[in-house]
XYZ file of C-alpha atoms in Angstrom:
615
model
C 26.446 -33.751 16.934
C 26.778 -37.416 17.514
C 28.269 -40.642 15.121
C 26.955 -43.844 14.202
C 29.448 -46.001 13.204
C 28.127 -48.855 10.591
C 29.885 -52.229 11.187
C 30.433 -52.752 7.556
C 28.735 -51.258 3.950
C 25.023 -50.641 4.407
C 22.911 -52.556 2.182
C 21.576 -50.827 -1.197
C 18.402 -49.448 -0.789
C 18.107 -49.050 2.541
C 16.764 -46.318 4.762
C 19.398 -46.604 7.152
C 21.769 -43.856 6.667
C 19.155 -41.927 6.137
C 17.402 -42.551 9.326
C 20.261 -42.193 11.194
C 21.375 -38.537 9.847
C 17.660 -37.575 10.390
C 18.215 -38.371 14.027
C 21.338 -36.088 14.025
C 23.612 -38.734 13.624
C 27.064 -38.447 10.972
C 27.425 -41.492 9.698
C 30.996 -43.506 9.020
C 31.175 -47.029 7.865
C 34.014 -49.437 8.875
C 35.118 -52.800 8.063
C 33.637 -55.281 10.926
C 35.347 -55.365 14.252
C 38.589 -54.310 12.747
C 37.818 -50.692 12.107
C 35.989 -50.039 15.392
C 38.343 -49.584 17.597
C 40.181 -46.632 14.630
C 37.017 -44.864 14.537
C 36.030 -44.900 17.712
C 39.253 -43.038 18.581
C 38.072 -40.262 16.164
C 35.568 -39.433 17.242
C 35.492 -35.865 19.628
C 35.398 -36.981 23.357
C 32.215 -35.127 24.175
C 30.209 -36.918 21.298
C 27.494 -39.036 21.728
C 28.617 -42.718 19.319
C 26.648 -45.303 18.173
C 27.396 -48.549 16.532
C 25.113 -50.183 14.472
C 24.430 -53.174 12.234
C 24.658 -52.478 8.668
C 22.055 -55.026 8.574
C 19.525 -53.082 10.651
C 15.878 -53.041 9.323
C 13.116 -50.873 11.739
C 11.520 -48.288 12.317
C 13.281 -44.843 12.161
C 11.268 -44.325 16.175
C 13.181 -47.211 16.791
C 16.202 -46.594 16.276
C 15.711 -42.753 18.085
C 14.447 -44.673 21.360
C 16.991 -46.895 21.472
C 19.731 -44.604 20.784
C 19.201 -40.813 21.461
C 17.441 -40.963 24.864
C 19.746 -38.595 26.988
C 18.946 -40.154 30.347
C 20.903 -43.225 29.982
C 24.570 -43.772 29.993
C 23.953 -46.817 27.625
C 21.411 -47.886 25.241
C 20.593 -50.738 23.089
C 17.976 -52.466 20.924
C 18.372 -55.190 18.490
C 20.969 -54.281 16.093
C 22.439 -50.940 17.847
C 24.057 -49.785 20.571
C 25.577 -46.525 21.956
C 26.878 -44.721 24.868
C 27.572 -41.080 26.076
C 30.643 -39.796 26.647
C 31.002 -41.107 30.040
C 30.559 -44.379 29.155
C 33.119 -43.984 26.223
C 35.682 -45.915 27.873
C 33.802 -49.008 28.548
C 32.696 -49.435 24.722
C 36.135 -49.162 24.027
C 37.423 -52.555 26.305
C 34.278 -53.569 24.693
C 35.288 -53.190 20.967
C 38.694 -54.749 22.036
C 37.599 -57.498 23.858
C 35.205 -58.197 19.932
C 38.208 -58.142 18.315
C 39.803 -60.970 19.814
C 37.726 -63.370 17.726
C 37.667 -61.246 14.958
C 41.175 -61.742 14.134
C 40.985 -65.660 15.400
C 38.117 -65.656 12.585
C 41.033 -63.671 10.168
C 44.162 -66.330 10.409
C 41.271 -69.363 9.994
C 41.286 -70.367 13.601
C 38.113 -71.588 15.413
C 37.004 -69.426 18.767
C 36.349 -70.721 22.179
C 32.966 -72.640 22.974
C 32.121 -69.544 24.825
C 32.703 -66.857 22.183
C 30.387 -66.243 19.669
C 31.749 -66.306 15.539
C 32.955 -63.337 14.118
C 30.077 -62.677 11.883
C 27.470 -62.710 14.825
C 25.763 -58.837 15.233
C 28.430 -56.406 16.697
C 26.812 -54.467 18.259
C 24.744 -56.838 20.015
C 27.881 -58.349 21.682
C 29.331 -55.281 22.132
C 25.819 -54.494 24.372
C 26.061 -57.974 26.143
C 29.967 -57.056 26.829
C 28.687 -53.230 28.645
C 25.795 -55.342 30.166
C 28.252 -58.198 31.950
C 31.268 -55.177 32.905
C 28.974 -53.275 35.158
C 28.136 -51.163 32.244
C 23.987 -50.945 32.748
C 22.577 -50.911 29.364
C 18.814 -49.254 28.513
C 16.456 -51.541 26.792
C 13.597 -49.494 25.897
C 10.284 -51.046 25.309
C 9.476 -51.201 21.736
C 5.939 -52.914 21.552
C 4.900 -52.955 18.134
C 7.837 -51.297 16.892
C 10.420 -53.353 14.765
C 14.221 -54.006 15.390
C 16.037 -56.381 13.591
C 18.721 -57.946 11.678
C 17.394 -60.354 9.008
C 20.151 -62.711 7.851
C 18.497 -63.992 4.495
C 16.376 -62.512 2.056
C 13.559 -64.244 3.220
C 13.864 -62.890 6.383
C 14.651 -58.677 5.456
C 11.168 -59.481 3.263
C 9.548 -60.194 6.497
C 10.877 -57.494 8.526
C 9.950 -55.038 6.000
C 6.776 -55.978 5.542
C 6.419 -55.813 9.421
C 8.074 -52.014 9.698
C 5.460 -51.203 6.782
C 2.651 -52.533 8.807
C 2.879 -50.137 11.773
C 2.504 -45.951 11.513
C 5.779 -46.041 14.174
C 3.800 -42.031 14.016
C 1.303 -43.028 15.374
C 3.034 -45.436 17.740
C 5.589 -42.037 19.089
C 2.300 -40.107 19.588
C 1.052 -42.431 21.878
C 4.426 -42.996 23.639
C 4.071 -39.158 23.989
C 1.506 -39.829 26.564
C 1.818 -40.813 30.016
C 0.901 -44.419 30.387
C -1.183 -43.889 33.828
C -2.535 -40.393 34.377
C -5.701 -39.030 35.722
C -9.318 -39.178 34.041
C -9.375 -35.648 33.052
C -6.056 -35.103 31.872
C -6.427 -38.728 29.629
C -9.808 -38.102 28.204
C -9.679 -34.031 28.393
C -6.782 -32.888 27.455
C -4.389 -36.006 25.979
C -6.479 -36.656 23.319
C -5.434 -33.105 21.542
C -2.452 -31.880 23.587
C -0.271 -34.416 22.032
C -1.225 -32.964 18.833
C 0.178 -29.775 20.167
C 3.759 -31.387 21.421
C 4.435 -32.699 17.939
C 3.264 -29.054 16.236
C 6.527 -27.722 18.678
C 8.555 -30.345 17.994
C 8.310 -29.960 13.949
C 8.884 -26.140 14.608
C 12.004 -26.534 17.128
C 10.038 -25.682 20.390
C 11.763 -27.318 23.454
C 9.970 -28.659 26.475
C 11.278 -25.714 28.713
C 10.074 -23.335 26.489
C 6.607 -24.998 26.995
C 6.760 -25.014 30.641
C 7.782 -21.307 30.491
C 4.838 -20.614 28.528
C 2.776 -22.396 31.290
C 4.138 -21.019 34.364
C 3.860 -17.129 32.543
C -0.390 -18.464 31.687
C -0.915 -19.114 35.023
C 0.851 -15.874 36.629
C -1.717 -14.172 34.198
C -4.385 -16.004 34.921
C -3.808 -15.344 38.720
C -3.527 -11.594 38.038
C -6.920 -12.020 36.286
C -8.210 -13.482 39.284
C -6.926 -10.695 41.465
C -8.976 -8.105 39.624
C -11.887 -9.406 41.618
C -14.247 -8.618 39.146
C -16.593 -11.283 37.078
C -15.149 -10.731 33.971
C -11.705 -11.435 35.157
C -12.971 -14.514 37.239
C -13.914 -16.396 34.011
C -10.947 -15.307 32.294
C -9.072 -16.689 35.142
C -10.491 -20.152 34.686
C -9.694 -20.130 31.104
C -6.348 -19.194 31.055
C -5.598 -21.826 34.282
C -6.963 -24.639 32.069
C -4.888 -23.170 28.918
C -1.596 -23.254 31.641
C -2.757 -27.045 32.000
C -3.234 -28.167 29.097
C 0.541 -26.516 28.180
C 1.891 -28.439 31.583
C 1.097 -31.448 29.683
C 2.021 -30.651 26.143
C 5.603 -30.089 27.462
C 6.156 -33.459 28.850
C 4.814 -35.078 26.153
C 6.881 -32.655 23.880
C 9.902 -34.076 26.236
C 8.627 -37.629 25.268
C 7.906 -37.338 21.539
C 11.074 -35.624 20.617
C 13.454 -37.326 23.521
C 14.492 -33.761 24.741
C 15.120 -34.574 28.628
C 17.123 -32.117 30.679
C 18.595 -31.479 34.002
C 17.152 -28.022 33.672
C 13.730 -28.957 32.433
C 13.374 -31.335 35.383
C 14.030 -28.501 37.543
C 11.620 -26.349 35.547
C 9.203 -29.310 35.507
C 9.145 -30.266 39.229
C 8.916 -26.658 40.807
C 6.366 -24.693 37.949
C 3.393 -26.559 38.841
C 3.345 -25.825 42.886
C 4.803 -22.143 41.983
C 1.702 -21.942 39.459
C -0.885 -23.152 41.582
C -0.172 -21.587 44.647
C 0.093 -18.248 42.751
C -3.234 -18.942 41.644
C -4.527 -19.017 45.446
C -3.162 -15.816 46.264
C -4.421 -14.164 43.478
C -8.138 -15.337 43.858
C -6.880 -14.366 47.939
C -6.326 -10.656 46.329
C -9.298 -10.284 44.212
C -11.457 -11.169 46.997
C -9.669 -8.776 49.073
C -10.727 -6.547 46.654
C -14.002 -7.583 46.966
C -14.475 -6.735 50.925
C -13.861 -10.657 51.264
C -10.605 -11.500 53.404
C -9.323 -15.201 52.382
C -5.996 -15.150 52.613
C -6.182 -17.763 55.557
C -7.969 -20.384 53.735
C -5.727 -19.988 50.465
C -3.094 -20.715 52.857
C -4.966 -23.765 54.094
C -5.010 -24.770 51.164
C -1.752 -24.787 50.130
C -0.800 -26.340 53.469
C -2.989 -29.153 52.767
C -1.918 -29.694 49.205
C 1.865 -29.627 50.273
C 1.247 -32.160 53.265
C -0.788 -34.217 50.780
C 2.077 -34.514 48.132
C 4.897 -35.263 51.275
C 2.525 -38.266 51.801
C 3.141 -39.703 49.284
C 6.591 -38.844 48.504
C 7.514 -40.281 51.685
C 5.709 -43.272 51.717
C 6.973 -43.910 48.297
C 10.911 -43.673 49.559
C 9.957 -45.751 52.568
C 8.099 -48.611 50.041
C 9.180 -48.482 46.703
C 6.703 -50.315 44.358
C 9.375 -53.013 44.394
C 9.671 -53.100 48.009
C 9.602 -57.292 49.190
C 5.904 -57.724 50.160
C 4.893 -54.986 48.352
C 2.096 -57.131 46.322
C 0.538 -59.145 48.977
C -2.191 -59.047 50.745
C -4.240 -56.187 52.819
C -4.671 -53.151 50.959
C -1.999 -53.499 48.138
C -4.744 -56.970 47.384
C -7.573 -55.424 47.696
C -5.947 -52.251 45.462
C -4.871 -55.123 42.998
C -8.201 -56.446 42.619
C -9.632 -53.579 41.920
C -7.134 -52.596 39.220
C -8.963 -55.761 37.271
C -12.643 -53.763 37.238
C -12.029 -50.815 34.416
C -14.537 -48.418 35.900
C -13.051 -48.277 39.690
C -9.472 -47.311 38.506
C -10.384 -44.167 37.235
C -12.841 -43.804 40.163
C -9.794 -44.203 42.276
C -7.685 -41.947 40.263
C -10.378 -39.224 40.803
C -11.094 -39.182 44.238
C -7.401 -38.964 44.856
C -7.983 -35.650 43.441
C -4.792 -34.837 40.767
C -3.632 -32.085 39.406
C -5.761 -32.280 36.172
C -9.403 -32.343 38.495
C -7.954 -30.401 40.667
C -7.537 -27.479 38.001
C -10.708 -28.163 36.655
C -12.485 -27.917 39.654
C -10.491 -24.504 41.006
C -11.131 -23.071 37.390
C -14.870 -23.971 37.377
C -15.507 -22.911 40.724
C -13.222 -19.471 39.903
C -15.477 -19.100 36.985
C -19.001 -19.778 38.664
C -18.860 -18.772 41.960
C -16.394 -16.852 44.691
C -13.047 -16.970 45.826
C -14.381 -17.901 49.180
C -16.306 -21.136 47.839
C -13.972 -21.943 45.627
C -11.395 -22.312 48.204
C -13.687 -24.066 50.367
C -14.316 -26.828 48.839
C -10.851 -26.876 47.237
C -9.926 -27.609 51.004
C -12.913 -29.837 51.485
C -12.382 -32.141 48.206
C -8.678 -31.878 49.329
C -8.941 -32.972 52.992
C -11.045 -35.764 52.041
C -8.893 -37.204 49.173
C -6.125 -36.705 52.035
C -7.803 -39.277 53.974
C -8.715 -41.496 51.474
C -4.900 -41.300 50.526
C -3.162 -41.610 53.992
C -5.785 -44.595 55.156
C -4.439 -46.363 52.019
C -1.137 -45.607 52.861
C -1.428 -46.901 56.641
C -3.584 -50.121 55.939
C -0.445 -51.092 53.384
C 2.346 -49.967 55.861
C 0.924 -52.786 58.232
C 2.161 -55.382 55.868
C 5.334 -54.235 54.102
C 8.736 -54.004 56.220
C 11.115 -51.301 57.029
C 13.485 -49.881 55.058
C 17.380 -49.991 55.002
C 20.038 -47.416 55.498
C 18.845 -45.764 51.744
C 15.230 -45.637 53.639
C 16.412 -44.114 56.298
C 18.586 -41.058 54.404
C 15.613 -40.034 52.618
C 13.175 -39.914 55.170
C 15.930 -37.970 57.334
C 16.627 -35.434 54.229
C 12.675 -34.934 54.204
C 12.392 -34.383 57.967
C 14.370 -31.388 57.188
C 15.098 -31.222 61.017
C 17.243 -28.594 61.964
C 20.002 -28.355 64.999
C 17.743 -27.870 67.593
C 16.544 -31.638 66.901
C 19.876 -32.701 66.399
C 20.981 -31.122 70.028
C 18.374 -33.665 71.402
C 18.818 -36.656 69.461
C 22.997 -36.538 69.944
C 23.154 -37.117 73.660
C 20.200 -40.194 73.893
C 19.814 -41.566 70.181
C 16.954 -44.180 70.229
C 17.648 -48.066 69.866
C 17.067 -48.764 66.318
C 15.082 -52.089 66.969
C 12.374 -50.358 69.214
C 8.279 -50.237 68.128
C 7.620 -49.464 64.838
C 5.338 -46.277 66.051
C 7.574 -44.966 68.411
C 8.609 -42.597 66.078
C 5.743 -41.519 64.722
C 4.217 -40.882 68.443
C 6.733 -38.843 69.252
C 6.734 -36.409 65.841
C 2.653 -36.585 66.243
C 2.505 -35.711 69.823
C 4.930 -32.654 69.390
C 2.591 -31.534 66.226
C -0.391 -31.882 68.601
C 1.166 -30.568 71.186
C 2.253 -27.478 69.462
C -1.038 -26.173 67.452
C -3.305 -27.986 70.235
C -1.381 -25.129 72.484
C -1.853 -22.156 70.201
C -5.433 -23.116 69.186
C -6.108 -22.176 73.154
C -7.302 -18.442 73.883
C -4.368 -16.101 75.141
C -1.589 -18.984 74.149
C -0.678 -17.598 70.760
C 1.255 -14.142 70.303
C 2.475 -14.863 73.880
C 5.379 -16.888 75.813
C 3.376 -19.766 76.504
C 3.391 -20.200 72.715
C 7.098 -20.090 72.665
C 7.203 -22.969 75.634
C 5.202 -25.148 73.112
C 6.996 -24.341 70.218
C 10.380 -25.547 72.473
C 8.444 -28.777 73.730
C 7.681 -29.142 69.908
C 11.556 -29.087 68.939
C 12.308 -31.633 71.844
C 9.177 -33.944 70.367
C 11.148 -34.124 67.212
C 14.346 -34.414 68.397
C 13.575 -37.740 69.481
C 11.578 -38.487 66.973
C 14.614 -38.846 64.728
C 16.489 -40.107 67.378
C 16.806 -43.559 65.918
C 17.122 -44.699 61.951
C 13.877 -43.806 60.353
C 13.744 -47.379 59.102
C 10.397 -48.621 60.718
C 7.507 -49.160 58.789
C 5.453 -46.545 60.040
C 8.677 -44.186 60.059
C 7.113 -42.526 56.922
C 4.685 -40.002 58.710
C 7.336 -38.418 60.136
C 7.680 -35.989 57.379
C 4.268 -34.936 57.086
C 3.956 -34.104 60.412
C 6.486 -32.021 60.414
C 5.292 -30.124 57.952
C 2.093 -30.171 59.074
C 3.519 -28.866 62.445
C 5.530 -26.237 61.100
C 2.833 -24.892 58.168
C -0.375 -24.948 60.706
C 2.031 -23.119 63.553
C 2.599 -19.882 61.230
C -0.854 -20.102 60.154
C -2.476 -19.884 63.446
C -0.671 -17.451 64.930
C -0.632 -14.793 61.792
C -4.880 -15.876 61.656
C -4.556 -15.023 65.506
C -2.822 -11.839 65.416
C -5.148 -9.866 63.635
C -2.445 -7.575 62.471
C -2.520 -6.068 59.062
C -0.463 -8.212 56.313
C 0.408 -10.723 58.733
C -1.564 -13.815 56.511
C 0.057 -12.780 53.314
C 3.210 -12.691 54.598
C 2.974 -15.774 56.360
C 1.609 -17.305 53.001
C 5.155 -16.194 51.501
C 7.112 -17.735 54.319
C 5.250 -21.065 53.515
C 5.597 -21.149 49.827
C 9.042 -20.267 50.493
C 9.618 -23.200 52.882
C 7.264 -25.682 50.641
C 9.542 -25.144 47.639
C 12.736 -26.072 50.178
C 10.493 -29.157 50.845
C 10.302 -29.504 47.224
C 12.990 -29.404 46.092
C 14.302 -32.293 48.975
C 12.179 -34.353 47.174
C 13.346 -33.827 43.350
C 16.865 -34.205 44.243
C 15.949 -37.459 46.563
C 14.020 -38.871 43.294
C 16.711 -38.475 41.515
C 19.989 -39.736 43.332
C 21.088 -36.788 44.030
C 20.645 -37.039 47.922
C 18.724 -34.064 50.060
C 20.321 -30.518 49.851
C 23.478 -29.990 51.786
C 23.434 -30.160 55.518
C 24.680 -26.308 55.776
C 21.391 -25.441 54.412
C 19.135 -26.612 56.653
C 21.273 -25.894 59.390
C 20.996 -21.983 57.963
C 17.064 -22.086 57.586
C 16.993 -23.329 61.233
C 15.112 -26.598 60.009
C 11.284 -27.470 60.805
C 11.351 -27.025 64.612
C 13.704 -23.881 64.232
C 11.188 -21.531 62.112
C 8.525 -23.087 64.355
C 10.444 -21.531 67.143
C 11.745 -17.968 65.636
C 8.244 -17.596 64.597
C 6.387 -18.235 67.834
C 8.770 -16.014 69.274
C 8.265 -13.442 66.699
C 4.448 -13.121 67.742
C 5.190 -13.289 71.707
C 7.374 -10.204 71.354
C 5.287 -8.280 68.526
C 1.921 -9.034 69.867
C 0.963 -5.544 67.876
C 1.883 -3.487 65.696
C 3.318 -4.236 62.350
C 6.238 -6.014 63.883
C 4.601 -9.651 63.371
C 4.006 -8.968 59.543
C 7.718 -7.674 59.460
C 9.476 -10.286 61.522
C 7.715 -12.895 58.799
C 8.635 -11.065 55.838
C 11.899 -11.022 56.470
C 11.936 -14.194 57.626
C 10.135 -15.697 54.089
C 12.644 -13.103 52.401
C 15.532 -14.809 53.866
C 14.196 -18.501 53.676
C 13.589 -17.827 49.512
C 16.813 -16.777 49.160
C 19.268 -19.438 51.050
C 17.141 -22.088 49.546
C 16.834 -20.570 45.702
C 20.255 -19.647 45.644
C 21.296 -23.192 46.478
C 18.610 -24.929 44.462
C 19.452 -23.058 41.254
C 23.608 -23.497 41.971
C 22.343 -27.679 42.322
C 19.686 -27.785 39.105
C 21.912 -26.136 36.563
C 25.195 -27.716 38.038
C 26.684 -31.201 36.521
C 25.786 -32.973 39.293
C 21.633 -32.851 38.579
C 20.218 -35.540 37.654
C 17.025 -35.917 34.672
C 14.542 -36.094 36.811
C 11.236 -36.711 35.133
C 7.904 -38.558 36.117
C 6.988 -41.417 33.987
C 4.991 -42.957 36.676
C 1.937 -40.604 35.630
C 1.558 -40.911 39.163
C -0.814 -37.842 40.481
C 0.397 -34.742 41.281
């Protein structure tokens, strides 16, 4: 439960109360300034409280906005203001330093030039007083939405007449949608699944309850697809687009209703790589069934899709949007320019290839055609949006500058390097003012070096392999052997991953041994959800997973290693498949275990995507 606190009798008539208990609020009214500091001492510790104008006239959306969004600390609009319980004590020094001329206002004497009278809005001073303490307080945008506090009668007339002008409905269903999302998901799916997000919220569904419901679709609709029959093809298709179309009805449920959680951004972040990378082993098993073996280009594609999204996750810690530069000239111009012609936005959202035409495509083609074509030009469409991507990405790096010591921790937690790098950065670190691509050389000449090697005849599944694998570790080593604070600093990660992912795929592809593919497909997922999961905690605050984990999963250049050597000394036999299994079995563990402590644990931050950003 939470309180709102009115600063004095609300007005007779008026909606307010009424509002405010519909928005789970009890509701206690005080004299002014001089009863705030009483109640606000009452209230249970743990409570969410709110103090509002007794005056207030808007919309009941407003008011929920601006004061029962659980990922700030502090909220206000016009006429309210509130705080969790972490943030208790500062509304308190607040409310006390309001009183002061409160009671000058009392005993008839005049307040400093600086101080505003007594009967100016409370809790509008009581926001500016959080706001100049080092309090931050949320704003949150209200657009057509009213907030107010009319003086004279004249002016309540006019506010009311403006609340009764807008459907603030209609205004919380749009809300509900992300403002920037892909073509299909806007004009497929948006137009109806936000429909569906208010149906849960007015019958008590929660977002993670939504998500479940999408991650269990898409298992299904994987299992359909590992029947390998026709039948169970097209039911595949449908039930991956039904899984879609509930990924998005649970973030907009999230947005309509203002239920965000630590655990549903955990939920959130990890379903939709868990559900679609399910999906490509079960079309991998139902061609299987078919005669067909694919499990190598399902794992190509999931290597592709993972490198893709580290991309731009890196990229994006390296240059914030609000990086200094960040709007001029080069490609961040050109992109600007082009925001200004309608039609080529969404032709640049599409060839970027998100989540929502992604899906589409995978369940038409599942539908239609094979698992083999289907995965084809899932990699095809893929490789090329990579491109298109990545070219963007390096024609903008060329103008912005590097990052600071905050750039330079995230791109080191996403390196995920392990202590074989850190053995050969300790001894010679790099100076940090050298050439912006000397890092990058380095991590792309070890990643070359390493599947150029195994790509040649009689090198993988023998020692020669493992020599690579050890001139790949050193690579990287001194790749991150300075601050990853150059501009170019972001490919780093990538490579890595690209290095590590394309390693265990080439040598299970090369080994010919029964099981080895699938099981190396389970030591990548298990190592792209550690990858993952960096990048959740990195978006929100939370800095990368402890350094005791990745020293226990060995790091990039450490599984590159143990599994190199696993295929030099079980060239045959089903010691290859084993010595990955085990070696998946152990990565999932040490990373879930950890992840699952972090994401229910106080210290996880709401982490959601309001970009709308592509996944």
């Amino acid at each position: 439960m939470s309180t709102a606190i009115l600063t004095g009798p609300p007005l007779s008539g008026a909606p307010l109360e009424s509002d405010l208990r519909a928005l789970g609020f009890s509701v206690r009214v005080v004299d002014g300034v001089s009863g705030l500091t009483e109640a606000l001492s009452s209230v249970p510790a743990g409570e969410r409280v709110a103090v509002v104008d007794p005056r207030f006239v808007g919309h009941r959306h407003s008011l929920r906005l601006g004061l029962t969004d659980p990922r700030f600390d502090a909220a206000a609009i016009s006429g309210a203001v509130t705080v969790l319980p972490s943030r208790r004590d500062a509304l308190t020094a607040a409310v006390s330093a309001a009183a002061v001329p409160a009671r000058l206002a009392a005993r008839g004497a005049r307040p400093g030039p600086a101080e505003p009278p007594a009967a100016d809005r409370v809790p509008d001073r009581l926001a500016a007083h959080l706001d100049g303490t080092g309090t931050p307080v949320h704003r949150p945008e209200l657009g057509t939405l009213v907030a107010a506090v009319p003086a004279t009668d004249d002016e309540r007339a006019e506010a009311a007449a403006a609340v009764a002008a807008v459907d603030d409905e209609a205004v919380r269903l749009r809300s509900a949608v992300k403002s920037r999302d892909g073509f299909f998901t806007t004009h497929f799916v948006s137009p109806y699944s936000r429909y569906l997000a208010r149906w849960g919220a007015r019958r008590g569904l929660t977002p993670n309850q939504v998500t479940t419901a999408s991650l269990i679709t898409a298992l299904i609709a994987a299992g359909c697809a590992a029947t390998g029959t026709r039948g169970g093809f097209v039911a595949a298709a449908a039930l991956l687009l039904a899984s879609f179309v509930l990924d998005c009805t649970d973030g907009q449920l999230a947005r309509y209703s203002l239920r965000f959680s630590t655990l549903g951004a955990w939920l959130d972040a990890t379903f939709d790589r868990a559900k679609e990378y399910a999906y490509y082993a079960g079309l991998a098993l139902g061609a299987a069934r078919g005669g067909d073996d694919v499990w190598a280009l399902a794992l190509g594609a999931m290597i592709l899709q993972t490198c893709r999204h580290i991309v731009d996750f890196a990229f994006n810690e390296a240059h914030p949007p609000a990086a200094p530069g960040g709007g001029s000239g080069g490609a961040t111009a050109l992109s600007g320019r082009l925001d200004r012609i309608g039609w080529t936005v969404w032709l640049r959202r599409m060839i970027v290839l998100p989540i929502g035409e992604r899906w589409a495509l995978i369940a038409v083609l599942t539908a239609l055609t094979t698992p083999r074509v289907t995965l084809t030009v899932l990699l095809v469409a893929s490789g090329l949006a990579g491109c298109y991507t990545i070219a963007g990405r390096l024609l903008r790096s060329r103008r912005l500058s590097g990052g600071g010591p905050g750039t330079a921790t995230a791109l080191t937690g996403l390196a995920d390097s392990g202590p074989l790098a850190e053995a050969v950065a300790r001894p010679r670190p790099r100076p940090a003012g050298g050439s912006a691509f000397t890092a990058p050389l380095w991590a792309l000449a070890g990643t070359a070096l390493l599947t150029g090697a195994l790509l040649i005849p009689g090198v993988a599944g023998g020692w020669a392999g493992v020599a690579a694998a050890a001139l790949y570790a050193l690579c990287a080593g001194r790749a991150v052997a300075a601050p990853l604070t150059r501009p170019f600093d972001w490919l780093l990660p990538p490579l890595f991953r690209c290095g590590e992912y394309v390693t265990v795929l080439i040598l299970a592809a090369d080994s010919g041994v029964n099981g080895a593919l699938p099981a190396s497909f389970f030591l990548v997922a298990a190592c792209a959800y550690h990858h993952y999961d960096t990048v959740y905690r990195l978006r929100g605050g939370a800095g990368a997973p402890p350094r005791r984990l990745v020293l226990a999963t060995g790091g990039h250049e450490g599984r590159a290693l143990v599994v190199t050597a696993a295929a030099a000394l079980w060239a045959t036999g089903q010691g290859f498949t084993a010595a990955l299994t085990v070696l998946g079995g152990a990565t999932a563990l040490l990373v879930l275990g950890e992840s699952i402590r972090f994401w229910i644990s106080s210290q996880a931050p709401a982490v959601h995507d309001e970009t709308g950003e592509p996944a």
